[in-house]
Amino acid sequence: MRRVFGSIRAKATLGATLVVAVALVAAGLAVLLSLRSNLSDQADAEADNAARQVASQIAARTPYRDLDLPDGEDHPVQVVDKDDRVLAVSEDLEAIQGTGVPGVKPVRNPGAHRDDDEDDDPEVGEFGEVTRHSTGRATVDGDKAAYRFAEVEVSDVRDETVLVYAGAPLEAQESAVGTAATAMLIGLPALLLVVGGTTWLVTRRALRPVEGIRAEMAAITASEDLSRRVPEPDAHDEVARLARTTNETLTALEASVERQRRFVADASHELRSPIASLRTQLEVGAAHPELLDVDGAVADTVRLQQLAADLLLLARLDAGERPGEANLDLAAFVREEVSQRSGDRLPVEVAAVEGAELAGSRSQLGRVLGNLLDNAQRHAHSRITVEARAEGTRAVLTVADDGDGVPAEERERIFQRFVRLDDARSRDDGGAGLGLAIARDVVERHGGRLTVGESAAGGALFRVELPLG
């Protein structure tokens, strides 16, 4: 049973059917009650009319034996005095219930009776308003049926107040209500079947794109072909937005996987060269100790160590490593990082303005400044300048050199991994092409941005913007 009602289509169909069923039952009850009330009002009106006609005859001093009473089957009439003595009844009326006076045999010589305490009785020759209505049953010529009775007071010629009871049949009311109820009982299941079927078909059609998305995602998972995309419905509903979002996710996933593949391929390519060089030197040294190039082996080992450190840092960044939340004074941070550098080809000029504080990882931001300075050392001719200052809500760090600069068309490509410009393709001088990529990744993870432009001396100007702490 759980599997039967486990799908969205089944739940929607069941829910819609239940809601419609409750609404139809409530509406049906309201219709039946309203119909019964209206028919009851009509019966009251008919009974009122019949009672008034008889009362008008009594008020006109017509003797009881000469009263023109309506047909007993249509409008049974009973006239009684206030002592419940029957004065007149309809022809063929055999029994009556609901008037309070069960007798149907009129007295032969009704005597004059007057209740002097009844001040509100009608005057001689007048009849009053209908005082009450009641529901009962009457047997006329052997047929028993339900009636609605009206009671009217009238004063006869003897100045005696009598009560006229006249009934109207409820057969039409019972028949109409019964017919309506039967029609509803027959029509309700059919209507619910139509509602359920329509909901099932409409939900199936509405969810068909979702099934298409699911099937295509299953095929993509099985084939591992991230270039495929799920079908997008030509609509502007939630399913279409789901399909577009799914395709955007697949695009991002494909780009990430492709990026990882290129990273692995480039890393293996970069690692192969220093490892091969180091192995060659060690093998030569093992065979001919006098030919061992210790300095070259150390340089290759250091380069291999730096490359491995860069690859590990990139792996941590790709895994979503969050920067620390240490508070840094930008001016002091820059001076300290520059003072700890050794073996630089050119001296570094520092111009730092106090008062700029930011929050972040000291080690990662130190790697950013170090990579930018290493890049400047490779390309500068005679001068490297570092400036640190605050601009509004941003801390700005610039590294400028007087080298040949970066061509405008290459200013975005240099931040890609393992990218070297033509004049820096030497693996010994140009590095692995990871420094600027690492710098941009770290800056962006700190909520900032890293760009490159042209310095006042014509070289490259790297600009780091970070939010102030």
CSV table of C-alpha atoms in Angstrom, one decimal, residues 273-282 291-305 428:
chain,number,residue,atom,x,y,z
A,273,SER,CA,60.8,16.6,-15.6
A,274,PRO,CA,62.4,17.3,-12.2
A,275,ILE,CA,62.1,13.7,-11.1
A,276,ALA,CA,63.7,12.5,-14.3
A,277,SER,CA,66.4,15.1,-14.0
A,278,LEU,CA,67.1,14.2,-10.4
A,279,ARG,CA,67.1,10.4,-11.2
A,280,THR,CA,69.6,11.0,-14.1
A,281,GLN,CA,72.0,12.9,-11.8
A,282,LEU,CA,71.8,10.3,-9.1
A,291,LEU,CA,80.7,13.6,-12.1
A,292,LEU,CA,77.9,14.1,-9.5
A,293,ASP,CA,76.3,17.5,-9.7
A,294,VAL,CA,75.3,18.1,-6.1
A,295,ASP,CA,74.1,21.7,-6.7
A,296,GLY,CA,71.9,20.6,-9.6
A,297,ALA,CA,70.4,17.8,-7.6
A,298,VAL,CA,69.7,20.1,-4.7
A,299,ALA,CA,68.1,22.6,-7.0
A,300,ASP,CA,65.9,20.0,-8.6
A,301,THR,CA,64.9,18.7,-5.2
A,302,VAL,CA,64.0,22.2,-4.0
A,303,ARG,CA,62.0,22.8,-7.1
A,304,LEU,CA,60.2,19.5,-6.7
A,305,GLN,CA,59.5,20.3,-3.1
A,428,ASP,CA,64.1,26.7,-14.4
